[in-house]
Each structure stands twice: as structure tokens, then as C-alpha cells.
Amino acid sequence: MEEVLYFNELYDLYNGLLTDKQREYFEDYYFNNLSFSEMAENYEVSRNAIFKQIHIVTDKLKEYESILKLHEKRKKLEEIVKNIDNSELKIALEELI
Amino acid sequence: MEEVLYFNELYDLYNGLLTDKQREYFEDYYFNNLSFSEMAENYEVSRNAIFKQIHIVTDKLKEYESILKLHEKRKKLEEIVKNIDNSELKIALEELI
């Protein structure tokens, strides 16, 4: 479950770098909660092909994070913002999250 | 000149997403100030091939910025940090730039 949340957060940051097809697979599986079997039927491919594609997409997301570290930086910024009292500054920083 | 600075800043943010070859071309041209002719000689390709490759790389950098907007966000964060008095907070935020 924790991994699902993590992938969702990575997807939020990096989905623009994926192909349309990769976004479709990811959203079907992680957002729409379709099973591999259901997706295999919809896309008319084997369950194994779906399984592989989902892995390719999550590997891509992890690769982007290992290069750009946007998730790590976002978490740090959120932590910093949480402890700020000045509301004007807080809002300005929140816009960057 | 301003464009060169901009490309350098984009390169700083996104070079991890480029291939080794793309990084080499970019650095030869923008960091080492080699001319297209010199690069053509070194890589044993035409000047035109070098010209095209440099364009492909700068287009890639601009594409990444249009998707992720890290340069835009970095500039905004720098602007915010400039006006902060609290030095502890300043340092914490500077680490994210």
C-alpha cells in the first residue's frame, strides 16, 4: 500500500515524461484498479504482457526520481513549509510544491 | 548570450535525462566553446550533422522544461529566498535550489 502511494506521487511528478500508452497502463492499474486480467482483455494482449508493461512504467518513474529527485525535494520542502509561521511566505512556497 | 546562459541552466537541471552522446555534444559546444567545424573534425561527421545534433539537444532541454518547469520553479524559489531574513530557513531552502 505504501508503495502504491509512492508510485502515485512519482506519477504526479513525472507523468509528463511518459508516453500516452504508459500513462494509460499506469492509470488503469493504479487509479482505476483494473486487474491484469481485465487489462489483458481490454488491450487484447496476454496478462504477462500487461505485467511487464506495468513494471516498465514503474521502473521509468523510479529512474526519473533517481535522476531528478523531485519527490525527495518536494518532501523536504513540505517539511520546511509545515514549520513556517509567516503565512505570506507559506503560501508563496506552497505554490512551488 | 542570454540564450547560452539559459541553456546552461537547463543543462544543469536536466543533463541526467540526456544520453552520453548528447551530453558530449552539448559540453563541447557550450562549455568547451568548440566550433561546429572543430567538432565535425573530432567526430568525423559533417558540420551539418553537428548543427542538427546540437539543435536536438537544446530542443530536448526546452521540452523537459516545458513539461517539468524546474527552471521556472528554481527562479521563483531563488526570488523567495532572497527576501528571507531567518538564516536557518534560508539555508534549508537554499539546499533545495
Short mmCIF file of N, CA and C in Angstrom, two decimals:
data_model
loop_
_atom_site.label_atom_id
_atom_site.label_comp_id
_atom_site.label_asym_id
_atom_site.label_seq_id
_atom_site.Cartn_x
_atom_site.Cartn_y
_atom_site.Cartn_z
N MET A 1 0.84 -1.21 0.00
CA MET A 1 0.00 0.00 0.00
C MET A 1 0.86 1.25 0.00
N GLU A 2 1.95 1.19 0.78
CA GLU A 2 2.84 2.34 0.84
C GLU A 2 3.50 2.57 -0.52
N GLU A 3 3.81 1.43 -1.17
CA GLU A 3 4.44 1.53 -2.48
C GLU A 3 3.47 2.13 -3.50
N VAL A 4 2.22 1.78 -3.38
CA VAL A 4 1.21 2.32 -4.29
C VAL A 4 1.15 3.84 -4.15
N LEU A 5 1.14 4.32 -2.92
CA LEU A 5 1.12 5.76 -2.65
C LEU A 5 2.37 6.42 -3.26
N TYR A 6 3.50 5.79 -3.07
CA TYR A 6 4.77 6.32 -3.60
C TYR A 6 4.70 6.41 -5.12
N PHE A 7 4.22 5.36 -5.78
CA PHE A 7 4.12 5.38 -7.24
C PHE A 7 3.15 6.47 -7.70
N ASN A 8 2.09 6.66 -6.95
CA ASN A 8 1.14 7.71 -7.30
C ASN A 8 1.79 9.09 -7.22
N GLU A 9 2.61 9.28 -6.20
CA GLU A 9 3.30 10.57 -6.05
C GLU A 9 4.34 10.76 -7.15
N LEU A 10 5.06 9.69 -7.49
CA LEU A 10 6.03 9.79 -8.60
C LEU A 10 5.30 10.08 -9.91
N TYR A 11 4.15 9.43 -10.08
CA TYR A 11 3.38 9.63 -11.31
C TYR A 11 2.93 11.09 -11.42
N ASP A 12 2.53 11.66 -10.31
CA ASP A 12 2.12 13.06 -10.28
C ASP A 12 3.26 13.96 -10.76
N LEU A 13 4.47 13.64 -10.38
CA LEU A 13 5.63 14.46 -10.74
C LEU A 13 6.13 14.22 -12.16
N TYR A 14 6.11 12.97 -12.59
CA TYR A 14 6.81 12.61 -13.83
C TYR A 14 5.93 12.13 -14.98
N ASN A 15 4.61 12.11 -14.82
CA ASN A 15 3.78 11.52 -15.89
C ASN A 15 3.98 12.22 -17.24
N GLY A 16 4.37 13.50 -17.20
CA GLY A 16 4.62 14.22 -18.45
C GLY A 16 5.76 13.64 -19.27
N LEU A 17 6.62 12.86 -18.62
CA LEU A 17 7.75 12.26 -19.34
C LEU A 17 7.41 10.87 -19.91
N LEU A 18 6.22 10.38 -19.58
CA LEU A 18 5.83 9.05 -20.08
C LEU A 18 5.10 9.18 -21.43
N THR A 19 4.97 8.06 -22.13
CA THR A 19 4.19 8.05 -23.37
C THR A 19 2.70 7.92 -23.01
N ASP A 20 1.84 8.22 -23.97
CA ASP A 20 0.38 8.09 -23.75
C ASP A 20 0.04 6.67 -23.30
N LYS A 21 0.64 5.71 -23.98
CA LYS A 21 0.37 4.30 -23.68
C LYS A 21 0.79 3.97 -22.24
N GLN A 22 1.95 4.45 -21.83
CA GLN A 22 2.43 4.18 -20.47
C GLN A 22 1.50 4.81 -19.43
N ARG A 23 1.02 6.01 -19.72
CA ARG A 23 0.07 6.67 -18.80
C ARG A 23 -1.22 5.87 -18.70
N GLU A 24 -1.68 5.37 -19.84
CA GLU A 24 -2.91 4.58 -19.88
C GLU A 24 -2.80 3.33 -19.00
N TYR A 25 -1.70 2.59 -19.18
CA TYR A 25 -1.48 1.38 -18.37
C TYR A 25 -1.41 1.73 -16.90
N PHE A 26 -0.65 2.75 -16.57
CA PHE A 26 -0.50 3.12 -15.16
C PHE A 26 -1.85 3.48 -14.55
N GLU A 27 -2.61 4.31 -15.24
CA GLU A 27 -3.89 4.78 -14.69
C GLU A 27 -4.90 3.66 -14.57
N ASP A 28 -4.92 2.77 -15.57
CA ASP A 28 -5.83 1.62 -15.49
C ASP A 28 -5.53 0.78 -14.25
N TYR A 29 -4.25 0.59 -14.02
CA TYR A 29 -3.88 -0.29 -12.91
C TYR A 29 -3.94 0.42 -11.55
N TYR A 30 -3.33 1.60 -11.46
CA TYR A 30 -3.23 2.25 -10.15
C TYR A 30 -4.40 3.18 -9.81
N PHE A 31 -5.00 3.79 -10.79
CA PHE A 31 -6.13 4.70 -10.50
C PHE A 31 -7.47 3.97 -10.61
N ASN A 32 -7.64 3.18 -11.68
CA ASN A 32 -8.94 2.55 -11.92
C ASN A 32 -9.03 1.15 -11.33
N ASN A 33 -7.93 0.72 -10.71
CA ASN A 33 -7.90 -0.58 -10.04
C ASN A 33 -8.32 -1.77 -10.90
N LEU A 34 -7.99 -1.70 -12.18
CA LEU A 34 -8.27 -2.87 -13.03
C LEU A 34 -7.24 -3.96 -12.72
N SER A 35 -7.66 -5.21 -12.85
CA SER A 35 -6.72 -6.32 -12.65
C SER A 35 -5.93 -6.55 -13.94
N PHE A 36 -4.84 -7.31 -13.83
CA PHE A 36 -4.07 -7.66 -15.02
C PHE A 36 -4.98 -8.38 -16.04
N SER A 37 -5.85 -9.24 -15.52
CA SER A 37 -6.75 -10.00 -16.41
C SER A 37 -7.69 -9.07 -17.16
N GLU A 38 -8.27 -8.12 -16.44
CA GLU A 38 -9.19 -7.18 -17.10
C GLU A 38 -8.45 -6.35 -18.15
N MET A 39 -7.24 -5.89 -17.78
CA MET A 39 -6.47 -5.09 -18.73
C MET A 39 -6.07 -5.93 -19.94
N ALA A 40 -5.67 -7.18 -19.69
CA ALA A 40 -5.28 -8.07 -20.78
C ALA A 40 -6.44 -8.22 -21.77
N GLU A 41 -7.65 -8.33 -21.22
CA GLU A 41 -8.83 -8.47 -22.07
C GLU A 41 -9.06 -7.18 -22.87
N ASN A 42 -9.01 -6.06 -22.18
CA ASN A 42 -9.25 -4.77 -22.86
C ASN A 42 -8.24 -4.48 -23.97
N TYR A 43 -6.97 -4.78 -23.69
CA TYR A 43 -5.93 -4.45 -24.67
C TYR A 43 -5.65 -5.60 -25.64
N GLU A 44 -6.33 -6.70 -25.41
CA GLU A 44 -6.15 -7.89 -26.25
C GLU A 44 -4.69 -8.33 -26.32
N VAL A 45 -4.07 -8.38 -25.15
CA VAL A 45 -2.71 -8.92 -25.02
C VAL A 45 -2.71 -9.90 -23.84
N SER A 46 -1.60 -10.58 -23.61
CA SER A 46 -1.54 -11.55 -22.51
C SER A 46 -1.42 -10.83 -21.15
N ARG A 47 -1.79 -11.52 -20.10
CA ARG A 47 -1.62 -11.00 -18.74
C ARG A 47 -0.14 -10.67 -18.50
N ASN A 48 0.70 -11.54 -19.03
CA ASN A 48 2.14 -11.36 -18.85
C ASN A 48 2.64 -10.07 -19.51
N ALA A 49 2.07 -9.74 -20.65
CA ALA A 49 2.46 -8.50 -21.35
C ALA A 49 2.07 -7.28 -20.50
N ILE A 50 0.91 -7.35 -19.89
CA ILE A 50 0.46 -6.24 -19.02
C ILE A 50 1.40 -6.12 -17.82
N PHE A 51 1.66 -7.27 -17.20
CA PHE A 51 2.56 -7.31 -16.04
C PHE A 51 3.89 -6.63 -16.37
N LYS A 52 4.44 -6.98 -17.53
CA LYS A 52 5.72 -6.40 -17.95
C LYS A 52 5.61 -4.89 -18.17
N GLN A 53 4.55 -4.48 -18.83
CA GLN A 53 4.38 -3.05 -19.13
C GLN A 53 4.26 -2.22 -17.85
N ILE A 54 3.53 -2.75 -16.88
CA ILE A 54 3.37 -2.02 -15.61
C ILE A 54 4.74 -1.88 -14.95
N HIS A 55 5.54 -2.95 -15.04
CA HIS A 55 6.88 -2.88 -14.46
C HIS A 55 7.77 -1.88 -15.18
N ILE A 56 7.64 -1.82 -16.49
CA ILE A 56 8.44 -0.87 -17.27
C ILE A 56 8.10 0.56 -16.82
N VAL A 57 6.81 0.82 -16.64
CA VAL A 57 6.39 2.18 -16.25
C VAL A 57 6.88 2.53 -14.85
N THR A 58 6.71 1.62 -13.89
CA THR A 58 7.15 1.94 -12.53
C THR A 58 8.68 2.04 -12.47
N ASP A 59 9.37 1.23 -13.28
CA ASP A 59 10.84 1.37 -13.34
C ASP A 59 11.24 2.73 -13.90
N LYS A 60 10.53 3.20 -14.91
CA LYS A 60 10.78 4.52 -15.50
C LYS A 60 10.61 5.60 -14.42
N LEU A 61 9.51 5.50 -13.68
CA LEU A 61 9.24 6.51 -12.64
C LEU A 61 10.35 6.51 -11.59
N LYS A 62 10.80 5.32 -11.20
CA LYS A 62 11.89 5.23 -10.21
C LYS A 62 13.19 5.77 -10.79
N GLU A 63 13.40 5.54 -12.07
CA GLU A 63 14.61 6.04 -12.74
C GLU A 63 14.60 7.58 -12.76
N TYR A 64 13.45 8.16 -13.12
CA TYR A 64 13.36 9.63 -13.13
C TYR A 64 13.63 10.20 -11.74
N GLU A 65 13.09 9.54 -10.71
CA GLU A 65 13.31 10.02 -9.34
C GLU A 65 14.79 9.89 -8.96
N SER A 66 15.43 8.81 -9.39
CA SER A 66 16.85 8.65 -9.04
C SER A 66 17.71 9.72 -9.72
N ILE A 67 17.25 10.23 -10.87
CA ILE A 67 17.99 11.27 -11.59
C ILE A 67 17.64 12.66 -11.06
N LEU A 68 16.36 12.95 -10.96
CA LEU A 68 15.93 14.34 -10.66
C LEU A 68 15.60 14.59 -9.19
N LYS A 69 15.27 13.53 -8.44
CA LYS A 69 14.98 13.65 -7.01
C LYS A 69 13.90 14.68 -6.67
N LEU A 70 12.92 14.82 -7.53
CA LEU A 70 11.86 15.80 -7.27
C LEU A 70 10.97 15.40 -6.10
N HIS A 71 10.77 14.08 -5.93
CA HIS A 71 9.95 13.61 -4.82
C HIS A 71 10.63 13.90 -3.48
N GLU A 72 11.90 13.59 -3.45
CA GLU A 72 12.71 13.84 -2.23
C GLU A 72 12.69 15.34 -1.89
N LYS A 73 12.89 16.17 -2.90
CA LYS A 73 12.91 17.62 -2.67
C LYS A 73 11.54 18.15 -2.26
N ARG A 74 10.49 17.58 -2.87
CA ARG A 74 9.14 18.01 -2.50
C ARG A 74 8.86 17.70 -1.04
N LYS A 75 9.25 16.51 -0.60
CA LYS A 75 9.03 16.12 0.80
C LYS A 75 9.77 17.07 1.74
N LYS A 76 11.01 17.41 1.38
CA LYS A 76 11.78 18.32 2.23
C LYS A 76 11.13 19.70 2.28
N LEU A 77 10.67 20.17 1.13
CA LEU A 77 10.02 21.48 1.09
C LEU A 77 8.74 21.46 1.91
N GLU A 78 7.97 20.38 1.83
CA GLU A 78 6.73 20.26 2.62
C GLU A 78 7.05 20.33 4.11
N GLU A 79 8.14 19.65 4.48
CA GLU A 79 8.57 19.64 5.88
C GLU A 79 8.94 21.05 6.36
N ILE A 80 9.65 21.76 5.53
CA ILE A 80 10.06 23.13 5.86
C ILE A 80 8.82 24.03 5.97
N VAL A 81 7.94 23.92 5.00
CA VAL A 81 6.75 24.78 4.95
C VAL A 81 5.86 24.57 6.18
N LYS A 82 5.79 23.33 6.64
CA LYS A 82 4.95 22.99 7.80
C LYS A 82 5.32 23.82 9.03
N ASN A 83 6.61 24.14 9.14
CA ASN A 83 7.08 24.84 10.35
C ASN A 83 7.19 26.36 10.19
N ILE A 84 6.66 26.90 9.09
CA ILE A 84 6.74 28.34 8.88
C ILE A 84 5.48 29.02 9.40
N ASP A 85 5.67 30.12 10.12
CA ASP A 85 4.53 30.86 10.68
C ASP A 85 4.03 31.93 9.72
N ASN A 86 4.97 32.65 9.10
CA ASN A 86 4.65 33.72 8.17
C ASN A 86 3.76 33.19 7.03
N SER A 87 2.47 33.61 7.05
CA SER A 87 1.52 32.99 6.12
C SER A 87 1.76 33.39 4.67
N GLU A 88 2.28 34.59 4.46
CA GLU A 88 2.56 35.04 3.08
C GLU A 88 3.65 34.16 2.46
N LEU A 89 4.70 33.96 3.25
CA LEU A 89 5.82 33.12 2.80
C LEU A 89 5.36 31.68 2.59
N LYS A 90 4.52 31.23 3.51
CA LYS A 90 3.99 29.86 3.44
C LYS A 90 3.26 29.64 2.11
N ILE A 91 2.41 30.59 1.76
CA ILE A 91 1.63 30.48 0.52
C ILE A 91 2.55 30.49 -0.70
N ALA A 92 3.54 31.40 -0.69
CA ALA A 92 4.47 31.50 -1.81
C ALA A 92 5.21 30.18 -2.03
N LEU A 93 5.63 29.57 -0.92
CA LEU A 93 6.36 28.31 -1.03
C LEU A 93 5.45 27.15 -1.41
N GLU A 94 4.22 27.19 -0.90
CA GLU A 94 3.28 26.11 -1.21
C GLU A 94 2.98 26.04 -2.71
N GLU A 95 3.08 27.19 -3.37
CA GLU A 95 2.83 27.21 -4.81
C GLU A 95 3.93 26.45 -5.58
N LEU A 96 5.06 26.25 -4.94
CA LEU A 96 6.17 25.55 -5.60
C LEU A 96 6.13 24.05 -5.34
N ILE A 97 5.25 23.62 -4.45
CA ILE A 97 5.20 22.19 -4.13
C ILE A 97 4.45 21.41 -5.21
N MET B 1 23.72 35.50 -26.13
CA MET B 1 24.43 35.27 -24.87
C MET B 1 23.47 34.87 -23.75
N GLU B 2 22.32 35.54 -23.75
CA GLU B 2 21.32 35.23 -22.72
C GLU B 2 20.79 33.80 -22.92
N GLU B 3 20.65 33.44 -24.20
CA GLU B 3 20.17 32.10 -24.52
C GLU B 3 21.19 31.05 -24.07
N VAL B 4 22.46 31.36 -24.23
CA VAL B 4 23.52 30.44 -23.82
C VAL B 4 23.43 30.18 -22.31
N LEU B 5 23.23 31.24 -21.55
CA LEU B 5 23.09 31.12 -20.10
C LEU B 5 21.88 30.25 -19.75
N TYR B 6 20.80 30.51 -20.47
CA TYR B 6 19.56 29.75 -20.24
C TYR B 6 19.79 28.26 -20.52
N PHE B 7 20.43 27.95 -21.63
CA PHE B 7 20.71 26.55 -21.96
C PHE B 7 21.63 25.91 -20.91
N ASN B 8 22.57 26.67 -20.43
CA ASN B 8 23.45 26.15 -19.38
C ASN B 8 22.67 25.82 -18.12
N GLU B 9 21.72 26.67 -17.78
CA GLU B 9 20.91 26.42 -16.58
C GLU B 9 19.99 25.22 -16.80
N LEU B 10 19.42 25.11 -18.01
CA LEU B 10 18.58 23.94 -18.30
C LEU B 10 19.43 22.66 -18.26
N TYR B 11 20.64 22.76 -18.79
CA TYR B 11 21.54 21.60 -18.80
C TYR B 11 21.85 21.15 -17.38
N ASP B 12 22.07 22.11 -16.51
CA ASP B 12 22.34 21.81 -15.11
C ASP B 12 21.19 21.02 -14.48
N LEU B 13 19.98 21.36 -14.85
CA LEU B 13 18.80 20.69 -14.28
C LEU B 13 18.50 19.33 -14.93
N TYR B 14 18.69 19.25 -16.24
CA TYR B 14 18.17 18.09 -16.97
C TYR B 14 19.22 17.19 -17.61
N ASN B 15 20.50 17.45 -17.44
CA ASN B 15 21.50 16.65 -18.16
C ASN B 15 21.40 15.16 -17.85
N GLY B 16 20.90 14.83 -16.67
CA GLY B 16 20.75 13.41 -16.31
C GLY B 16 19.78 12.67 -17.21
N LEU B 17 18.91 13.42 -17.90
CA LEU B 17 17.93 12.78 -18.79
C LEU B 17 18.45 12.63 -20.22
N LEU B 18 19.63 13.19 -20.49
CA LEU B 18 20.21 13.08 -21.83
C LEU B 18 21.06 11.82 -21.97
N THR B 19 21.38 11.47 -23.19
CA THR B 19 22.31 10.34 -23.42
C THR B 19 23.74 10.86 -23.28
N ASP B 20 24.69 9.93 -23.13
CA ASP B 20 26.11 10.31 -23.03
C ASP B 20 26.53 11.15 -24.24
N LYS B 21 26.10 10.70 -25.42
CA LYS B 21 26.46 11.38 -26.67
C LYS B 21 25.91 12.82 -26.67
N GLN B 22 24.68 12.97 -26.24
CA GLN B 22 24.07 14.30 -26.21
C GLN B 22 24.80 15.23 -25.24
N ARG B 23 25.20 14.66 -24.10
CA ARG B 23 25.95 15.46 -23.12
C ARG B 23 27.30 15.89 -23.71
N GLU B 24 27.94 14.96 -24.43
CA GLU B 24 29.24 15.25 -25.04
C GLU B 24 29.13 16.41 -26.03
N TYR B 25 28.14 16.33 -26.91
CA TYR B 25 27.94 17.39 -27.91
C TYR B 25 27.68 18.73 -27.21
N PHE B 26 26.79 18.68 -26.24
CA PHE B 26 26.43 19.92 -25.55
C PHE B 26 27.65 20.55 -24.89
N GLU B 27 28.40 19.74 -24.17
CA GLU B 27 29.56 20.26 -23.43
C GLU B 27 30.66 20.76 -24.37
N ASP B 28 30.88 20.05 -25.46
CA ASP B 28 31.88 20.51 -26.43
C ASP B 28 31.51 21.90 -26.96
N TYR B 29 30.25 22.05 -27.26
CA TYR B 29 29.82 23.31 -27.88
C TYR B 29 29.66 24.43 -26.84
N TYR B 30 28.94 24.18 -25.77
CA TYR B 30 28.61 25.24 -24.81
C TYR B 30 29.63 25.43 -23.69
N PHE B 31 30.30 24.38 -23.29
CA PHE B 31 31.29 24.53 -22.21
C PHE B 31 32.69 24.74 -22.76
N ASN B 32 33.06 23.91 -23.76
CA ASN B 32 34.44 23.98 -24.28
C ASN B 32 34.59 24.93 -25.47
N ASN B 33 33.46 25.53 -25.86
CA ASN B 33 33.47 26.51 -26.96
C ASN B 33 34.11 26.01 -28.26
N LEU B 34 33.94 24.74 -28.54
CA LEU B 34 34.41 24.25 -29.84
C LEU B 34 33.45 24.73 -30.94
N SER B 35 33.99 24.98 -32.13
CA SER B 35 33.15 25.38 -33.26
C SER B 35 32.55 24.13 -33.90
N PHE B 36 31.50 24.33 -34.72
CA PHE B 36 30.92 23.20 -35.45
C PHE B 36 32.01 22.51 -36.28
N SER B 37 32.90 23.31 -36.89
CA SER B 37 33.96 22.73 -37.73
C SER B 37 34.90 21.84 -36.92
N GLU B 38 35.31 22.35 -35.76
CA GLU B 38 36.20 21.55 -34.90
C GLU B 38 35.52 20.26 -34.47
N MET B 39 34.25 20.38 -34.07
CA MET B 39 33.53 19.18 -33.63
C MET B 39 33.35 18.20 -34.79
N ALA B 40 33.05 18.73 -35.96
CA ALA B 40 32.87 17.88 -37.16
C ALA B 40 34.15 17.08 -37.40
N GLU B 41 35.28 17.75 -37.23
CA GLU B 41 36.56 17.07 -37.43
C GLU B 41 36.75 15.98 -36.37
N ASN B 42 36.53 16.36 -35.10
CA ASN B 42 36.72 15.40 -34.00
C ASN B 42 35.84 14.16 -34.13
N TYR B 43 34.57 14.38 -34.49
CA TYR B 43 33.63 13.26 -34.53
C TYR B 43 33.58 12.60 -35.91
N GLU B 44 34.33 13.18 -36.85
CA GLU B 44 34.35 12.65 -38.23
C GLU B 44 32.96 12.57 -38.84
N VAL B 45 32.22 13.66 -38.68
CA VAL B 45 30.90 13.79 -39.33
C VAL B 45 30.86 15.19 -39.97
N SER B 46 29.78 15.47 -40.69
CA SER B 46 29.68 16.79 -41.35
C SER B 46 29.33 17.90 -40.34
N ARG B 47 29.64 19.14 -40.70
CA ARG B 47 29.26 20.29 -39.85
C ARG B 47 27.74 20.28 -39.66
N ASN B 48 27.05 19.93 -40.74
CA ASN B 48 25.60 19.93 -40.70
C ASN B 48 25.06 18.91 -39.68
N ALA B 49 25.72 17.79 -39.59
CA ALA B 49 25.32 16.75 -38.62
C ALA B 49 25.48 17.28 -37.19
N ILE B 50 26.58 18.00 -36.96
CA ILE B 50 26.81 18.58 -35.63
C ILE B 50 25.72 19.62 -35.33
N PHE B 51 25.49 20.50 -36.29
CA PHE B 51 24.47 21.53 -36.16
C PHE B 51 23.13 20.92 -35.75
N LYS B 52 22.75 19.86 -36.45
CA LYS B 52 21.48 19.19 -36.15
C LYS B 52 21.47 18.58 -34.75
N GLN B 53 22.57 17.93 -34.37
CA GLN B 53 22.65 17.29 -33.06
C GLN B 53 22.53 18.31 -31.92
N ILE B 54 23.20 19.44 -32.09
CA ILE B 54 23.12 20.49 -31.06
C ILE B 54 21.67 20.97 -30.92
N HIS B 55 20.99 21.10 -32.07
CA HIS B 55 19.59 21.51 -32.03
C HIS B 55 18.71 20.48 -31.35
N ILE B 56 18.99 19.22 -31.62
CA ILE B 56 18.21 18.15 -30.99
C ILE B 56 18.36 18.22 -29.46
N VAL B 57 19.59 18.46 -29.01
CA VAL B 57 19.82 18.52 -27.55
C VAL B 57 19.13 19.73 -26.93
N THR B 58 19.28 20.90 -27.54
CA THR B 58 18.65 22.10 -26.94
C THR B 58 17.12 21.98 -27.01
N ASP B 59 16.61 21.35 -28.07
CA ASP B 59 15.15 21.13 -28.13
C ASP B 59 14.70 20.19 -27.01
N LYS B 60 15.49 19.17 -26.73
CA LYS B 60 15.19 18.24 -25.64
C LYS B 60 15.12 18.99 -24.31
N LEU B 61 16.14 19.85 -24.07
CA LEU B 61 16.19 20.60 -22.82
C LEU B 61 14.95 21.49 -22.69
N LYS B 62 14.58 22.15 -23.79
CA LYS B 62 13.40 23.02 -23.76
C LYS B 62 12.13 22.19 -23.54
N GLU B 63 12.10 21.01 -24.11
CA GLU B 63 10.94 20.13 -23.94
C GLU B 63 10.80 19.71 -22.47
N TYR B 64 11.92 19.32 -21.85
CA TYR B 64 11.88 18.93 -20.44
C TYR B 64 11.40 20.10 -19.58
N GLU B 65 11.86 21.30 -19.89
CA GLU B 65 11.43 22.46 -19.12
C GLU B 65 9.94 22.73 -19.32
N SER B 66 9.45 22.55 -20.54
CA SER B 66 8.03 22.79 -20.78
C SER B 66 7.17 21.78 -20.01
N ILE B 67 7.71 20.59 -19.76
CA ILE B 67 6.97 19.55 -19.02
C ILE B 67 7.13 19.74 -17.51
N LEU B 68 8.36 19.89 -17.05
CA LEU B 68 8.62 19.85 -15.60
C LEU B 68 8.74 21.24 -14.95
N LYS B 69 9.07 22.24 -15.75
CA LYS B 69 9.17 23.64 -15.25
C LYS B 69 10.10 23.80 -14.04
N LEU B 70 11.18 23.02 -14.00
CA LEU B 70 12.11 23.11 -12.86
C LEU B 70 12.87 24.42 -12.87
N HIS B 71 13.18 24.95 -14.05
CA HIS B 71 13.91 26.22 -14.14
C HIS B 71 13.03 27.36 -13.61
N GLU B 72 11.81 27.36 -14.06
CA GLU B 72 10.86 28.38 -13.62
C GLU B 72 10.69 28.33 -12.09
N LYS B 73 10.53 27.11 -11.56
CA LYS B 73 10.35 26.97 -10.11
C LYS B 73 11.61 27.36 -9.34
N ARG B 74 12.77 27.01 -9.90
CA ARG B 74 14.02 27.37 -9.24
C ARG B 74 14.16 28.89 -9.13
N LYS B 75 13.82 29.59 -10.22
CA LYS B 75 13.91 31.06 -10.23
C LYS B 75 12.98 31.64 -9.17
N LYS B 76 11.77 31.10 -9.09
CA LYS B 76 10.81 31.60 -8.09
C LYS B 76 11.31 31.35 -6.67
N LEU B 77 11.89 30.17 -6.46
CA LEU B 77 12.40 29.85 -5.13
C LEU B 77 13.58 30.76 -4.78
N GLU B 78 14.45 31.02 -5.75
CA GLU B 78 15.58 31.93 -5.52
C GLU B 78 15.08 33.31 -5.11
N GLU B 79 14.02 33.76 -5.80
CA GLU B 79 13.43 35.07 -5.52
C GLU B 79 12.88 35.12 -4.09
N ILE B 80 12.20 34.06 -3.70
CA ILE B 80 11.63 33.99 -2.34
C ILE B 80 12.76 33.98 -1.30
N VAL B 81 13.78 33.15 -1.55
CA VAL B 81 14.88 33.00 -0.59
C VAL B 81 15.62 34.32 -0.38
N LYS B 82 15.76 35.09 -1.46
CA LYS B 82 16.47 36.37 -1.40
C LYS B 82 15.89 37.30 -0.34
N ASN B 83 14.58 37.22 -0.15
CA ASN B 83 13.90 38.14 0.77
C ASN B 83 13.67 37.59 2.17
N ILE B 84 14.29 36.45 2.46
CA ILE B 84 14.09 35.85 3.80
C ILE B 84 15.22 36.29 4.74
N ASP B 85 14.83 36.69 5.95
CA ASP B 85 15.84 37.13 6.94
C ASP B 85 16.34 35.98 7.79
N ASN B 86 15.43 35.12 8.20
CA ASN B 86 15.75 33.97 9.04
C ASN B 86 16.81 33.09 8.36
N SER B 87 18.03 33.12 8.91
CA SER B 87 19.14 32.47 8.20
C SER B 87 19.04 30.94 8.20
N GLU B 88 18.45 30.39 9.24
CA GLU B 88 18.29 28.93 9.30
C GLU B 88 17.36 28.45 8.19
N LEU B 89 16.26 29.16 8.04
CA LEU B 89 15.28 28.85 7.00
C LEU B 89 15.89 29.06 5.61
N LYS B 90 16.65 30.14 5.50
CA LYS B 90 17.31 30.46 4.23
C LYS B 90 18.21 29.31 3.77
N ILE B 91 19.00 28.81 4.70
CA ILE B 91 19.92 27.72 4.38
C ILE B 91 19.16 26.45 4.00
N ALA B 92 18.11 26.15 4.74
CA ALA B 92 17.32 24.95 4.46
C ALA B 92 16.72 25.02 3.06
N LEU B 93 16.23 26.21 2.68
CA LEU B 93 15.63 26.36 1.36
C LEU B 93 16.69 26.37 0.26
N GLU B 94 17.82 26.98 0.56
CA GLU B 94 18.89 27.04 -0.44
C GLU B 94 19.37 25.64 -0.85
N GLU B 95 19.26 24.71 0.10
CA GLU B 95 19.66 23.33 -0.22
C GLU B 95 18.76 22.68 -1.25
N LEU B 96 17.58 23.26 -1.42
CA LEU B 96 16.64 22.69 -2.39
C LEU B 96 16.77 23.32 -3.77
N ILE B 97 17.56 24.37 -3.88
CA ILE B 97 17.72 25.07 -5.17
C ILE B 97 18.67 24.31 -6.09
#
